[in-house]
mmCIF file of C-alpha atoms and ligand atoms in Angstrom:
data_model
loop_
_atom_site.group_PDB
_atom_site.id
_atom_site.type_symbol
_atom_site.label_atom_id
_atom_site.label_comp_id
_atom_site.label_asym_id
_atom_site.label_seq_id
_atom_site.Cartn_x
_atom_site.Cartn_y
_atom_site.Cartn_z
ATOM 1 C CA UNK A 1 -0.079 0.025 0.113
ATOM 2 C CA UNK A 2 1.421 3.475 -0.734
ATOM 3 C CA UNK A 3 0.676 6.094 1.852
ATOM 4 C CA UNK A 4 2.303 8.886 -0.526
ATOM 5 C CA UNK A 5 0.602 11.677 -2.257
ATOM 6 C CA UNK A 6 2.757 14.128 -3.757
ATOM 7 C CA UNK A 7 0.192 15.603 -6.595
ATOM 8 C CA UNK A 8 -0.572 18.822 -6.235
ATOM 9 C CA UNK A 9 -4.304 19.483 -5.643
ATOM 10 C CA UNK A 10 -5.933 20.713 -8.322
ATOM 11 C CA UNK A 11 -7.265 24.052 -7.288
ATOM 12 C CA UNK A 12 -9.319 24.303 -10.090
ATOM 13 C CA UNK A 13 -11.322 20.915 -8.961
ATOM 14 C CA UNK A 14 -12.135 22.708 -5.607
ATOM 15 C CA UNK A 15 -12.989 25.711 -6.879
ATOM 16 C CA UNK A 16 -15.133 24.167 -9.159
ATOM 17 C CA UNK A 17 -16.569 22.143 -6.671
ATOM 18 C CA UNK A 18 -17.794 24.828 -4.768
ATOM 19 C CA UNK A 19 -19.482 26.437 -7.624
ATOM 20 C CA UNK A 20 -21.119 23.288 -8.108
ATOM 21 C CA UNK A 21 -22.315 22.746 -4.363
ATOM 22 C CA UNK A 22 -23.495 26.285 -4.536
ATOM 23 C CA UNK A 23 -25.960 25.951 -7.372
ATOM 24 C CA UNK A 24 -26.663 22.391 -5.964
ATOM 25 C CA UNK A 25 -27.852 24.226 -2.660
ATOM 26 C CA UNK A 26 -29.422 27.675 -3.708
ATOM 27 C CA UNK A 27 -30.364 26.975 -7.297
ATOM 28 C CA UNK A 28 -28.287 29.644 -8.614
ATOM 29 C CA UNK A 29 -24.862 30.582 -10.000
ATOM 30 C CA UNK A 30 -22.088 32.195 -8.008
ATOM 31 C CA UNK A 31 -20.702 35.305 -8.631
ATOM 32 C CA UNK A 32 -17.454 34.045 -8.353
ATOM 33 C CA UNK A 33 -15.048 32.312 -5.819
ATOM 34 C CA UNK A 34 -12.036 33.431 -3.475
ATOM 35 C CA UNK A 35 -9.477 31.393 -2.037
ATOM 36 C CA UNK A 36 -7.307 31.214 0.944
ATOM 37 C CA UNK A 37 -4.499 28.182 1.666
ATOM 38 C CA UNK A 38 -3.377 26.363 4.485
ATOM 39 C CA UNK A 39 0.038 26.503 6.431
ATOM 40 C CA UNK A 40 2.769 25.000 7.878
ATOM 41 C CA UNK A 41 5.040 26.394 10.381
ATOM 42 C CA UNK A 42 8.964 25.717 9.626
ATOM 43 C CA UNK A 43 9.512 27.287 12.969
ATOM 44 C CA UNK A 44 8.662 29.218 16.178
ATOM 45 C CA UNK A 45 6.051 26.794 17.832
ATOM 46 C CA UNK A 46 3.210 28.094 21.053
ATOM 47 C CA UNK A 47 5.630 32.096 20.802
ATOM 48 C CA UNK A 48 2.985 33.651 18.473
ATOM 49 C CA UNK A 49 0.033 33.954 21.827
ATOM 50 C CA UNK A 50 3.741 35.137 23.597
ATOM 51 C CA UNK A 51 4.110 38.389 21.308
ATOM 52 C CA UNK A 52 7.064 36.745 20.071
ATOM 53 C CA UNK A 53 8.196 34.920 16.295
ATOM 54 C CA UNK A 54 6.877 32.909 13.782
ATOM 55 C CA UNK A 55 8.135 31.884 10.283
ATOM 56 C CA UNK A 56 5.172 30.021 8.790
ATOM 57 C CA UNK A 57 4.130 29.338 4.791
ATOM 58 C CA UNK A 58 1.187 29.185 3.372
ATOM 59 C CA UNK A 59 0.703 25.873 1.061
ATOM 60 C CA UNK A 60 -0.612 24.584 -2.409
ATOM 61 C CA UNK A 61 -4.004 23.409 -0.593
ATOM 62 C CA UNK A 62 -6.698 25.636 -0.532
ATOM 63 C CA UNK A 63 -10.284 26.435 0.755
ATOM 64 C CA UNK A 64 -12.219 27.681 -2.390
ATOM 65 C CA UNK A 65 -15.917 29.571 -1.195
ATOM 66 C CA UNK A 66 -18.427 30.210 -3.870
ATOM 67 C CA UNK A 67 -20.259 33.227 -3.122
ATOM 68 C CA UNK A 68 -23.933 35.534 -4.011
ATOM 69 C CA UNK A 69 -25.194 37.955 -2.770
ATOM 70 C CA UNK A 70 -28.977 37.813 -2.265
ATOM 71 C CA UNK A 71 -31.172 39.107 -3.958
ATOM 72 C CA UNK A 72 -34.381 38.707 -2.189
ATOM 73 C CA UNK A 73 -33.116 41.767 0.076
ATOM 74 C CA UNK A 74 -33.588 39.018 3.169
ATOM 75 C CA UNK A 75 -30.104 40.490 5.520
ATOM 76 C CA UNK A 76 -29.724 36.932 5.908
ATOM 77 C CA UNK A 77 -26.072 34.462 5.528
ATOM 78 C CA UNK A 78 -26.162 31.406 4.809
ATOM 79 C CA UNK A 79 -23.983 28.503 4.637
ATOM 80 C CA UNK A 80 -23.729 25.251 2.713
ATOM 81 C CA UNK A 81 -19.665 22.732 2.610
ATOM 82 C CA UNK A 82 -19.035 19.500 0.823
ATOM 83 C CA UNK A 83 -17.746 18.565 4.690
ATOM 84 C CA UNK A 84 -21.973 18.676 6.240
ATOM 85 C CA UNK A 85 -24.977 18.043 4.937
ATOM 86 C CA UNK A 86 -26.710 20.945 6.755
ATOM 87 C CA UNK A 87 -26.461 24.215 5.300
ATOM 88 C CA UNK A 88 -26.889 26.830 7.943
ATOM 89 C CA UNK A 89 -28.331 29.993 8.003
ATOM 90 C CA UNK A 90 -28.816 32.704 10.200
ATOM 91 C CA UNK A 91 -30.067 36.468 10.318
ATOM 92 C CA UNK A 92 -26.534 38.813 9.682
ATOM 93 C CA UNK A 93 -28.426 41.189 12.882
ATOM 94 C CA UNK A 94 -28.608 37.401 14.925
ATOM 95 C CA UNK A 95 -24.573 37.186 14.553
ATOM 96 C CA UNK A 96 -24.214 38.644 17.914
ATOM 97 C CA UNK A 97 -26.223 37.403 20.005
ATOM 98 C CA UNK A 98 -24.784 34.087 18.706
ATOM 99 C CA UNK A 99 -21.431 34.895 19.109
ATOM 100 C CA UNK A 100 -19.948 33.932 21.102
ATOM 101 C CA UNK A 101 -22.436 32.981 24.403
ATOM 102 C CA UNK A 102 -24.690 30.919 21.738
ATOM 103 C CA UNK A 103 -21.904 29.742 19.219
ATOM 104 C CA UNK A 104 -23.352 26.222 20.674
ATOM 105 C CA UNK A 105 -26.274 26.804 18.320
ATOM 106 C CA UNK A 106 -24.109 26.677 15.610
ATOM 107 C CA UNK A 107 -22.812 23.833 13.762
ATOM 108 C CA UNK A 108 -19.408 23.312 14.529
ATOM 109 C CA UNK A 109 -17.568 24.052 11.056
ATOM 110 C CA UNK A 110 -20.400 27.200 10.595
ATOM 111 C CA UNK A 111 -18.923 28.798 13.535
ATOM 112 C CA UNK A 112 -15.529 29.527 11.317
ATOM 113 C CA UNK A 113 -17.440 31.250 8.258
ATOM 114 C CA UNK A 114 -20.239 33.083 10.250
ATOM 115 C CA UNK A 115 -18.070 33.461 13.253
ATOM 116 C CA UNK A 116 -16.056 35.726 10.814
ATOM 117 C CA UNK A 117 -19.005 37.394 9.042
ATOM 118 C CA UNK A 118 -19.337 38.754 12.731
ATOM 119 C CA UNK A 119 -15.923 40.099 13.594
ATOM 120 C CA UNK A 120 -15.863 41.568 10.217
ATOM 121 C CA UNK A 121 -19.215 43.864 10.111
ATOM 122 C CA UNK A 122 -18.020 44.387 14.471
ATOM 123 C CA UNK A 123 -14.331 45.606 13.309
ATOM 124 C CA UNK A 124 -15.757 47.496 9.905
ATOM 125 C CA UNK A 125 -16.564 51.097 10.051
ATOM 126 C CA UNK A 126 -19.175 49.623 7.540
ATOM 127 C CA UNK A 127 -22.683 50.479 8.790
ATOM 128 C CA UNK A 128 -24.118 46.979 8.735
ATOM 129 C CA UNK A 129 -27.886 48.021 7.542
ATOM 130 C CA UNK A 130 -26.034 48.914 4.530
ATOM 131 C CA UNK A 131 -24.522 44.674 3.728
ATOM 132 C CA UNK A 132 -26.280 42.458 1.516
ATOM 133 C CA UNK A 133 -27.059 38.955 3.050
ATOM 134 C CA UNK A 134 -24.896 36.184 1.493
ATOM 135 C CA UNK A 135 -24.624 32.679 0.518
ATOM 136 C CA UNK A 136 -21.786 30.913 0.453
ATOM 137 C CA UNK A 137 -20.727 27.751 -0.151
ATOM 138 C CA UNK A 138 -17.324 26.187 0.590
ATOM 139 C CA UNK A 139 -14.955 22.787 -0.306
ATOM 140 C CA UNK A 140 -11.469 22.887 0.770
ATOM 141 C CA UNK A 141 -8.216 20.219 -0.211
ATOM 142 C CA UNK A 142 -6.626 21.064 2.838
ATOM 143 C CA UNK A 143 -5.833 17.959 4.974
ATOM 144 C CA UNK A 144 -8.592 18.230 7.962
ATOM 145 C CA UNK A 145 -7.318 18.493 11.813
ATOM 146 C CA UNK A 146 -3.363 17.937 10.253
ATOM 147 C CA UNK A 147 -2.432 20.511 12.066
ATOM 148 C CA UNK A 148 -1.906 22.587 8.264
ATOM 149 C CA UNK A 149 -4.757 25.049 9.819
ATOM 150 C CA UNK A 150 -7.536 24.308 7.585
ATOM 151 C CA UNK A 151 -9.335 26.394 10.302
ATOM 152 C CA UNK A 152 -7.421 29.213 8.994
ATOM 153 C CA UNK A 153 -8.546 28.640 5.178
ATOM 154 C CA UNK A 154 -11.856 28.695 6.086
ATOM 155 C CA UNK A 155 -11.418 31.851 7.591
ATOM 156 C CA UNK A 156 -8.964 33.238 4.980
ATOM 157 C CA UNK A 157 -11.435 32.609 2.454
ATOM 158 C CA UNK A 158 -14.452 34.151 3.585
ATOM 159 C CA UNK A 159 -13.081 37.229 5.194
ATOM 160 C CA UNK A 160 -11.538 38.117 1.867
ATOM 161 C CA UNK A 161 -14.521 37.247 0.621
ATOM 162 C CA UNK A 162 -16.531 39.262 2.235
ATOM 163 C CA UNK A 163 -14.698 42.204 2.363
ATOM 164 C CA UNK A 164 -14.682 42.364 -1.283
ATOM 165 C CA UNK A 165 -18.482 41.989 -1.368
ATOM 166 C CA UNK A 166 -19.556 44.457 1.356
ATOM 167 C CA UNK A 167 -16.726 46.490 0.744
ATOM 168 C CA UNK A 168 -16.150 46.976 4.354
ATOM 169 C CA UNK A 169 -13.059 49.461 6.066
ATOM 170 C CA UNK A 170 -10.462 48.584 7.178
ATOM 171 C CA UNK A 171 -9.909 46.145 4.072
ATOM 172 C CA UNK A 172 -6.074 45.348 4.491
ATOM 173 C CA UNK A 173 -4.475 42.042 5.274
ATOM 174 C CA UNK A 174 -3.534 42.474 8.847
ATOM 175 C CA UNK A 175 -6.713 43.941 9.950
ATOM 176 C CA UNK A 176 -8.723 40.342 8.226
ATOM 177 C CA UNK A 177 -6.496 38.573 10.018
ATOM 178 C CA UNK A 178 -7.523 40.113 13.568
ATOM 179 C CA UNK A 179 -10.556 39.034 11.946
ATOM 180 C CA UNK A 180 -10.423 35.412 11.743
ATOM 181 C CA UNK A 181 -8.208 35.219 15.058
ATOM 182 C CA UNK A 182 -10.953 36.901 17.311
ATOM 183 C CA UNK A 183 -13.708 34.473 15.088
ATOM 184 C CA UNK A 184 -11.547 31.634 15.884
ATOM 185 C CA UNK A 185 -10.894 32.469 19.339
ATOM 186 C CA UNK A 186 -14.360 34.014 20.442
ATOM 187 C CA UNK A 187 -17.016 31.829 18.009
ATOM 188 C CA UNK A 188 -15.541 28.639 18.016
ATOM 189 C CA UNK A 189 -13.737 29.501 21.526
ATOM 190 C CA UNK A 190 -10.208 28.098 20.681
ATOM 191 C CA UNK A 191 -7.540 30.347 22.329
ATOM 192 C CA UNK A 192 -5.080 30.300 19.460
ATOM 193 C CA UNK A 193 -2.240 33.792 18.163
ATOM 194 C CA UNK A 194 -2.760 34.652 14.874
ATOM 195 C CA UNK A 195 -0.229 32.931 13.097
ATOM 196 C CA UNK A 196 -2.359 30.998 10.625
ATOM 197 C CA UNK A 197 -4.491 33.209 9.872
ATOM 198 C CA UNK A 198 -1.558 35.703 9.322
ATOM 199 C CA UNK A 199 0.084 32.963 6.832
ATOM 200 C CA UNK A 200 -2.937 32.385 5.570
ATOM 201 C CA UNK A 201 -3.374 36.289 4.086
ATOM 202 C CA UNK A 202 0.056 37.064 3.325
ATOM 203 C CA UNK A 203 1.516 33.466 2.155
ATOM 204 C CA UNK A 204 3.867 34.191 -0.775
ATOM 205 C CA UNK A 205 5.189 31.638 -3.577
ATOM 206 C CA UNK A 206 8.443 30.188 -2.487
ATOM 207 C CA UNK A 207 9.045 32.300 0.509
ATOM 208 C CA UNK A 208 8.301 32.411 4.485
ATOM 209 C CA UNK A 209 6.497 35.048 6.803
ATOM 210 C CA UNK A 210 8.822 35.921 9.360
ATOM 211 C CA UNK A 211 6.192 37.868 11.450
ATOM 212 C CA UNK A 212 6.224 39.350 14.823
ATOM 213 C CA UNK A 213 3.964 38.901 16.850
ATOM 214 C CA UNK A 214 4.020 41.989 19.298
ATOM 215 C CA UNK A 215 4.400 44.646 16.328
ATOM 216 C CA UNK A 216 2.114 42.114 13.341
ATOM 217 C CA UNK A 217 5.152 43.393 11.351
ATOM 218 C CA UNK A 218 5.955 40.528 8.402
ATOM 219 C CA UNK A 219 9.236 40.416 6.137
ATOM 220 C CA UNK A 220 8.746 37.796 3.096
ATOM 221 C CA UNK A 221 12.221 35.587 3.550
ATOM 222 C CA UNK A 222 12.599 33.491 0.333
ATOM 223 C CA UNK A 223 13.421 30.140 1.153
ATOM 224 C CA UNK A 224 14.935 28.500 -2.112
ATOM 225 C CA UNK A 225 13.501 25.296 -1.544
ATOM 226 C CA UNK A 226 13.904 24.634 -4.916
ATOM 227 C CA UNK A 227 17.173 25.937 -5.221
ATOM 228 C CA UNK A 228 18.701 24.092 -2.795
ATOM 229 C CA UNK A 229 17.416 20.452 -4.236
ATOM 230 C CA UNK A 230 15.206 20.414 -1.038
ATOM 231 C CA UNK A 231 11.300 19.191 -0.584
ATOM 232 C CA UNK A 232 9.267 19.971 2.203
ATOM 233 C CA UNK A 233 7.470 16.770 3.389
ATOM 234 C CA UNK A 234 4.422 16.275 5.709
ATOM 235 C CA UNK A 235 3.774 13.451 7.227
ATOM 236 C CA UNK A 236 -0.057 13.649 9.109
ATOM 237 C CA UNK A 237 -0.089 11.190 12.055
ATOM 238 C CA UNK A 238 -3.703 11.219 11.330
ATOM 239 C CA UNK A 239 -3.982 11.793 15.190
ATOM 240 C CA UNK A 240 -6.362 14.571 15.444
ATOM 241 C CA UNK A 241 -6.715 17.421 17.554
ATOM 242 C CA UNK A 242 -8.797 20.031 18.876
ATOM 243 C CA UNK A 243 -7.126 23.625 20.248
ATOM 244 C CA UNK A 244 -11.065 24.125 21.611
ATOM 245 C CA UNK A 245 -10.312 21.546 24.531
ATOM 246 C CA UNK A 246 -7.802 20.976 26.616
ATOM 247 C CA UNK A 247 -3.741 20.875 26.569
ATOM 248 C CA UNK A 248 -3.501 24.335 23.813
ATOM 249 C CA UNK A 249 -5.527 26.345 26.938
ATOM 250 C CA UNK A 250 -3.079 25.397 29.378
ATOM 251 C CA UNK A 251 -0.093 26.003 27.755
ATOM 252 C CA UNK A 252 -1.555 29.352 26.695
ATOM 253 C CA UNK A 253 -2.052 29.442 30.578
ATOM 254 C CA UNK A 254 1.300 28.177 32.025
ATOM 255 C CA UNK A 255 2.897 30.723 29.732
ATOM 256 C CA UNK A 256 1.142 33.528 31.135
ATOM 257 C CA UNK A 257 1.709 32.330 34.535
ATOM 258 C CA UNK A 258 5.572 32.773 33.646
ATOM 259 C CA UNK A 259 4.654 35.848 32.487
ATOM 260 C CA UNK A 260 3.336 37.860 35.645
ATOM 261 C CA UNK A 261 5.510 35.872 38.037
ATOM 262 C CA UNK A 262 8.614 37.939 36.015
ATOM 263 C CA UNK A 263 6.477 40.604 35.895
ATOM 264 C CA UNK A 264 6.609 41.009 32.227
ATOM 265 C CA UNK A 265 3.331 41.710 29.816
ATOM 266 C CA UNK A 266 4.191 38.719 27.469
ATOM 267 C CA UNK A 267 7.295 35.945 27.401
ATOM 268 C CA UNK A 268 8.504 38.032 24.351
ATOM 269 C CA UNK A 269 10.012 40.237 26.517
ATOM 270 C CA UNK A 270 12.238 37.414 28.544
ATOM 271 C CA UNK A 271 15.257 36.410 27.933
ATOM 272 C CA UNK A 272 18.089 33.087 28.502
ATOM 273 C CA UNK A 273 19.609 35.042 30.812
ATOM 274 C CA UNK A 274 16.404 35.615 33.329
ATOM 275 C CA UNK A 275 15.905 31.983 33.087
ATOM 276 C CA UNK A 276 17.580 31.345 35.881
ATOM 277 C CA UNK A 277 15.748 34.104 38.399
ATOM 278 C CA UNK A 278 12.235 32.221 37.165
ATOM 279 C CA UNK A 279 13.260 28.665 38.231
ATOM 280 C CA UNK A 280 13.507 30.294 42.255
ATOM 281 C CA UNK A 281 9.887 31.817 41.264
ATOM 282 C CA UNK A 282 8.174 29.402 39.853
ATOM 283 C CA UNK A 283 7.248 25.256 39.740
ATOM 284 C CA UNK A 284 9.383 23.024 36.873
ATOM 285 C CA UNK A 285 6.874 22.451 35.166
ATOM 286 C CA UNK A 286 5.512 26.526 34.052
ATOM 287 C CA UNK A 287 9.359 26.945 34.013
ATOM 288 C CA UNK A 288 10.187 24.190 30.751
ATOM 289 C CA UNK A 289 6.740 25.980 29.893
ATOM 290 C CA UNK A 290 8.692 29.226 29.331
ATOM 291 C CA UNK A 291 11.845 27.466 28.763
ATOM 292 C CA UNK A 292 10.725 26.443 25.869
ATOM 293 C CA UNK A 293 9.090 29.883 24.577
ATOM 294 C CA UNK A 294 12.554 31.717 25.302
ATOM 295 C CA UNK A 295 14.869 29.304 23.396
ATOM 296 C CA UNK A 296 12.022 29.197 20.718
ATOM 297 C CA UNK A 297 12.000 32.865 19.581
ATOM 298 C CA UNK A 298 15.711 32.649 19.818
ATOM 299 C CA UNK A 299 15.866 29.801 17.119
ATOM 300 C CA UNK A 300 13.367 31.690 14.700
ATOM 301 C CA UNK A 301 15.577 34.482 14.827
ATOM 302 C CA UNK A 302 18.513 31.640 14.115
ATOM 303 C CA UNK A 303 16.546 30.217 11.076
ATOM 304 C CA UNK A 304 15.825 33.792 9.837
ATOM 305 C CA UNK A 305 19.455 34.398 9.881
ATOM 306 C CA UNK A 306 20.564 30.848 8.604
ATOM 307 C CA UNK A 307 18.569 30.872 5.853
ATOM 308 C CA UNK A 308 19.699 34.633 5.044
ATOM 309 C CA UNK A 309 23.647 33.888 5.494
ATOM 310 C CA UNK A 310 23.883 29.996 4.789
ATOM 311 C CA UNK A 311 20.256 28.873 2.612
ATOM 312 C CA UNK A 312 18.179 26.036 3.488
ATOM 313 C CA UNK A 313 20.452 23.704 4.118
ATOM 314 C CA UNK A 314 21.572 24.905 7.095
ATOM 315 C CA UNK A 315 18.769 25.085 9.604
ATOM 316 C CA UNK A 316 18.260 20.900 10.274
ATOM 317 C CA UNK A 317 19.563 21.414 13.454
ATOM 318 C CA UNK A 318 17.494 24.296 14.463
ATOM 319 C CA UNK A 319 14.319 22.267 13.472
ATOM 320 C CA UNK A 320 15.713 19.501 15.262
ATOM 321 C CA UNK A 321 15.931 21.339 18.576
ATOM 322 C CA UNK A 322 13.164 23.112 17.931
ATOM 323 C CA UNK A 323 10.986 19.758 18.050
ATOM 324 C CA UNK A 324 13.501 17.896 21.278
ATOM 325 C CA UNK A 325 11.692 21.375 22.855
ATOM 326 C CA UNK A 326 8.453 20.975 22.351
ATOM 327 C CA UNK A 327 8.861 17.384 23.100
ATOM 328 C CA UNK A 328 10.537 17.617 26.465
ATOM 329 C CA UNK A 329 9.595 21.319 27.820
ATOM 330 C CA UNK A 330 6.419 21.671 25.946
ATOM 331 C CA UNK A 331 5.267 18.552 26.006
ATOM 332 C CA UNK A 332 3.057 18.776 23.144
ATOM 333 C CA UNK A 333 4.048 16.216 21.138
ATOM 334 C CA UNK A 334 2.917 12.543 20.721
ATOM 335 C CA UNK A 335 4.071 8.863 19.905
ATOM 336 C CA UNK A 336 3.438 9.053 16.193
ATOM 337 C CA UNK A 337 5.170 12.773 15.864
ATOM 338 C CA UNK A 338 7.857 11.835 17.209
ATOM 339 C CA UNK A 339 8.139 8.473 15.307
ATOM 340 C CA UNK A 340 8.254 10.229 12.107
ATOM 341 C CA UNK A 341 10.802 13.039 13.381
ATOM 342 C CA UNK A 342 12.533 10.070 13.996
ATOM 343 C CA UNK A 343 12.524 8.379 11.065
ATOM 344 C CA UNK A 344 12.881 10.931 8.606
ATOM 345 C CA UNK A 345 15.580 11.669 10.119
ATOM 346 C CA UNK A 346 17.313 8.334 10.527
ATOM 347 C CA UNK A 347 16.405 8.179 6.805
ATOM 348 C CA UNK A 348 18.841 11.322 5.888
ATOM 349 C CA UNK A 349 16.402 13.667 6.632
ATOM 350 C CA UNK A 350 18.154 17.699 7.094
ATOM 351 C CA UNK A 351 16.201 18.496 9.365
ATOM 352 C CA UNK A 352 12.341 17.298 11.265
ATOM 353 C CA UNK A 353 10.305 18.593 13.289
ATOM 354 C CA UNK A 354 6.464 18.500 14.535
ATOM 355 C CA UNK A 355 4.219 21.377 13.156
ATOM 356 C CA UNK A 356 1.194 23.300 14.541
ATOM 357 C CA UNK A 357 -0.189 23.319 18.382
ATOM 358 C CA UNK A 358 0.427 19.657 18.475
ATOM 359 C CA UNK A 359 -1.238 16.755 20.165
ATOM 360 C CA UNK A 360 -1.125 15.938 17.224
ATOM 361 C CA UNK A 361 -1.144 16.244 13.670
ATOM 362 C CA UNK A 362 1.739 16.299 11.428
ATOM 363 C CA UNK A 363 5.527 16.414 11.613
ATOM 364 C CA UNK A 364 7.606 17.926 8.465
ATOM 365 C CA UNK A 365 10.719 16.787 7.374
ATOM 366 C CA UNK A 366 13.634 18.842 4.713
ATOM 367 C CA UNK A 367 14.543 16.525 2.587
ATOM 368 C CA UNK A 368 17.013 16.494 -0.565
ATOM 369 C CA UNK A 369 15.423 15.821 -3.514
ATOM 370 C CA UNK A 370 16.294 12.224 -3.621
ATOM 371 C CA UNK A 371 15.443 11.221 -0.429
ATOM 372 C CA UNK A 372 11.853 12.057 -0.148
ATOM 373 C CA UNK A 373 11.227 8.168 -1.094
ATOM 374 C CA UNK A 374 13.790 6.718 1.185
ATOM 375 C CA UNK A 375 11.835 9.373 4.152
ATOM 376 C CA UNK A 376 8.819 7.989 2.946
ATOM 377 C CA UNK A 377 9.463 4.463 3.373
ATOM 378 C CA UNK A 378 11.068 4.774 6.452
ATOM 379 C CA UNK A 379 8.119 6.847 8.390
ATOM 380 C CA UNK A 380 5.329 4.097 6.888
ATOM 381 C CA UNK A 381 7.966 1.474 7.707
ATOM 382 C CA UNK A 382 8.185 3.104 11.865
ATOM 383 C CA UNK A 383 4.481 3.400 12.097
ATOM 384 C CA UNK A 384 3.950 -0.045 11.136
ATOM 385 C CA UNK A 385 6.604 -1.169 13.432
ATOM 386 C CA UNK A 386 4.655 0.608 16.463
ATOM 387 C CA UNK A 387 1.376 -0.479 15.864
ATOM 388 C CA UNK A 388 0.533 3.133 14.509
ATOM 389 C CA UNK A 389 -2.389 3.440 11.562
ATOM 390 C CA UNK A 390 -0.566 4.336 8.842
ATOM 391 C CA UNK A 391 0.529 8.437 7.975
ATOM 392 C CA UNK A 392 -0.229 10.011 4.984
ATOM 393 C CA UNK A 393 2.999 11.454 3.184
ATOM 394 C CA UNK A 394 3.229 14.750 1.216
ATOM 395 C CA UNK A 395 5.160 17.256 -0.283
ATOM 396 C CA UNK A 396 3.790 20.992 0.269
ATOM 397 C CA UNK A 397 5.225 23.600 -1.307
ATOM 398 C CA UNK A 398 5.090 27.759 -0.064
ATOM 399 C CA UNK A 399 2.563 29.487 -1.976
ATOM 400 C CA UNK A 400 0.356 32.400 -2.249
ATOM 401 C CA UNK A 401 -2.306 33.801 0.376
ATOM 402 C CA UNK A 402 -5.907 34.182 0.091
ATOM 403 C CA UNK A 403 -6.845 35.846 -3.473
ATOM 404 C CA UNK A 404 -9.719 35.632 -5.670
ATOM 405 C CA UNK A 405 -9.454 32.930 -7.721
HETATM 406 C C1 GLA B 1 -2.042 26.602 16.468
HETATM 407 C C2 GLA B 1 -2.419 27.927 16.415
HETATM 408 C C3 GLA B 1 -1.448 28.844 16.261
HETATM 409 C C4 GLA B 1 -0.316 28.659 17.459
HETATM 410 C C5 GLA B 1 -0.053 27.462 16.852
HETATM 411 C C6 GLA B 1 1.425 26.708 17.645
HETATM 412 O O1 GLA B 1 -1.495 26.267 15.108
HETATM 413 O O2 GLA B 1 -3.997 28.500 16.235
HETATM 414 O O3 GLA B 1 -2.021 30.286 16.655
HETATM 415 O O4 GLA B 1 -0.174 29.337 18.446
HETATM 416 O O5 GLA B 1 -0.691 26.345 17.359
HETATM 417 O O6 GLA B 1 2.777 27.728 17.512
#
């Protein structure tokens, strides 16, 4: 059995699927489709909500949304998707009552697009009574629950589609990313940072986004994987996770405890020199959580410098150190992720680490072109030997951010 899927997802097919679903559910043709990508985070994990640094890139997998304004004058939004049989329908002026307190009344997946509609209206200077009702239909080829930000892809696609349709102010990408984060935090209830939305909205082909999560200043960093003969391999463990429950929020709380103990606004303000003092102030678990964030911030800065000075083949050790820190200090890895990383390294990967929030999802491996099959085979064999379900393995390439198709 082969578990390798190196096909580039066919964007046109997915956009067509969104269009076809739209026609089927709503009985008319959409006016257009918009799309936004998922992301891989190259390095900088759990640093975003600590005002720190991240280095994600958008991938070629995208969520497409077909849209048409309603012509019947009704102030209503309907959302349909290929991943749910039901169409959700809400009056636009009911959104304020639904989010966040009554979100349970909204089907789980629909909280993402409806949350964006709500947060977009709230953030804009536009008089809500001047916008039209809309119908939206979604199709996606971003793997769900794989840690590749399928949720940010829905948010990004919805945000650009609605912002253009409604002509809302502000329209800039950072503002739309904040809208997406608010939907995720308050409409979905996941206490996540802003990395995924920024990557999905700002992505560029062949480049990563170096983001300062305090100033939200973003720099485009050339990756040059192809010129260096490198591929970025994703090993999706199939272990599902949710950031709306449990571990993610606990990690965030530990970071806030650490910052409070040191009397700083966020862990961004803590340097390795502060760690001995922190050890006197907090328990061992909190100490290790903070140490992960502090060292991870430094690794992001080191990765950016190494990419610029030496190219991507030189960042392997930083990726490996990042994984070790998440496994041992932040404790968000799972055996499947550790197995994927170890197998990739043993088969000659330049570097490997888990990517995203953890507790499941995917690992990434930076691999020279001629070792991709060996890494694929090694990970597949290691999973079988450990009695884990077979992983899904494919390559990703840094791709453009959200746009009208
Ligand atoms: C998830 C969140 C992000 C970020 C990562 C961990 O992907 O959505 O905001 O915190 O986890 O780096």
